[in-house]
Amino acid sequence: MSSRFARSLVFSFIVALGAMPALLTRAEEPAAELRQAAAELREAAAALKQVAAELRESLAESPKAAAETRPVEYWITVDQLKIQVRPNFPEAFPFTVMKVLQTASDQLLPHVPRDLTFPPLAVEYHATGPMIFYERSREDPSTIVMRLSSKGAFWAQYVFQYSHELCHVIQNSQTQGPDEALFFYESLSHMASHYVLRALAVTWKSAPPLPGEGWTGFAPHLREYSDDLVAQHQLPTDRTLAAWYAEQRDSLQKQGPSDLRPAYETIALALLPIFEQQPNHWEAVTFLGRRRADLKDQKLTFEEVLAEWRLACPARHWPLVERIAAEFGVAIRPAPVVVLHPVGS
């Protein structure tokens, strides 16, 4: 619809409306004039009807604004990792979720070696989360997908779930093969959740995800979320991890992952002080699984996994791996040597 035609329609509409008060006033005049006024009123009504019809037709023919086909998606970059927050978290703005996850990322990713690169990470809501898919996103084959089941303003749970899955990313869990250390990988990720929650309970007091007393006031609840799990799963003060592991080793191999969550918590809380005292130990975690491709499909014992870990680490991290072995009461044993025979031998 042209602007000139639109102005003409509006002018006609205003003229017709403006005529009504005068016509109604004439109703008090003699009968002849009253009949004339009625005739003019009918003409004005007909004109208004015509204007309305032309306006409806013009609006129907005018081009409609293109519908928004894709909601806003927020990206952040923390050190070497580009993170996307998809806009499907119930009762939560994606920008707010992004800011919360950014503060969590800042506790782990600065310890990642600069030569270690990651594919982009898309974080989305799904009731079946938390979990991570390394087979890449359907929309973008270069992106891996992390699902969280957190929603609303349950920020402590966002941090717990996200930190757990992020630890799987930095420990190269996509390369982990058939071995006896699944419980250890999962325990490290549980430990990452507690580590980040406790760190943010401090940092949010002065550097929250967003400005406002609501955020700074929420900081203590992050520590409470961790403390509640500590109260349920921490080893007694007179109980060592080595003694506990000696009793639990067989069950750790036989039970499914979902049945072992209490055990993961127990191990995580036993190892947590080591990493809180020296946060640079998170760099060592990035060397887990670095040599897995060289070992093909060999099934490794926990001791052999620790040996491979130490072998992949820079020498500065050997004391950490040895201390963890000592905490579990196991001796580090190297994995069997892979011998490649020439074809036809």
PDB file of N, CA, C and O in Angstrom, residues 45 235 242 265:
ATOM      1  N   ALA A  45     -22.203   7.068   6.495  1.00  0.00           N
ATOM      2  CA  ALA A  45     -22.006   5.678   6.930  1.00  0.00           C
ATOM      3  C   ALA A  45     -21.538   4.818   5.763  1.00  0.00           C
ATOM      4  O   ALA A  45     -20.662   3.954   5.908  1.00  0.00           O
ATOM      5  N   LEU A 235      33.618 -39.952  53.304  1.00  0.00           N
ATOM      6  CA  LEU A 235      34.169 -41.025  54.140  1.00  0.00           C
ATOM      7  C   LEU A 235      34.266 -40.559  55.590  1.00  0.00           C
ATOM      8  O   LEU A 235      34.536 -39.385  55.853  1.00  0.00           O
ATOM      9  N   ALA A 242      41.772 -45.918  50.502  1.00  0.00           N
ATOM     10  CA  ALA A 242      42.367 -47.206  50.119  1.00  0.00           C
ATOM     11  C   ALA A 242      41.590 -48.366  50.721  1.00  0.00           C
ATOM     12  O   ALA A 242      41.300 -49.363  50.038  1.00  0.00           O
ATOM     13  N   GLU A 265      30.536 -40.052  44.308  1.00  0.00           N
ATOM     14  CA  GLU A 265      30.588 -38.921  45.242  1.00  0.00           C
ATOM     15  C   GLU A 265      31.636 -39.168  46.325  1.00  0.00           C
ATOM     16  O   GLU A 265      32.401 -38.264  46.682  1.00  0.00           O
TER      17      GLU A 265
END
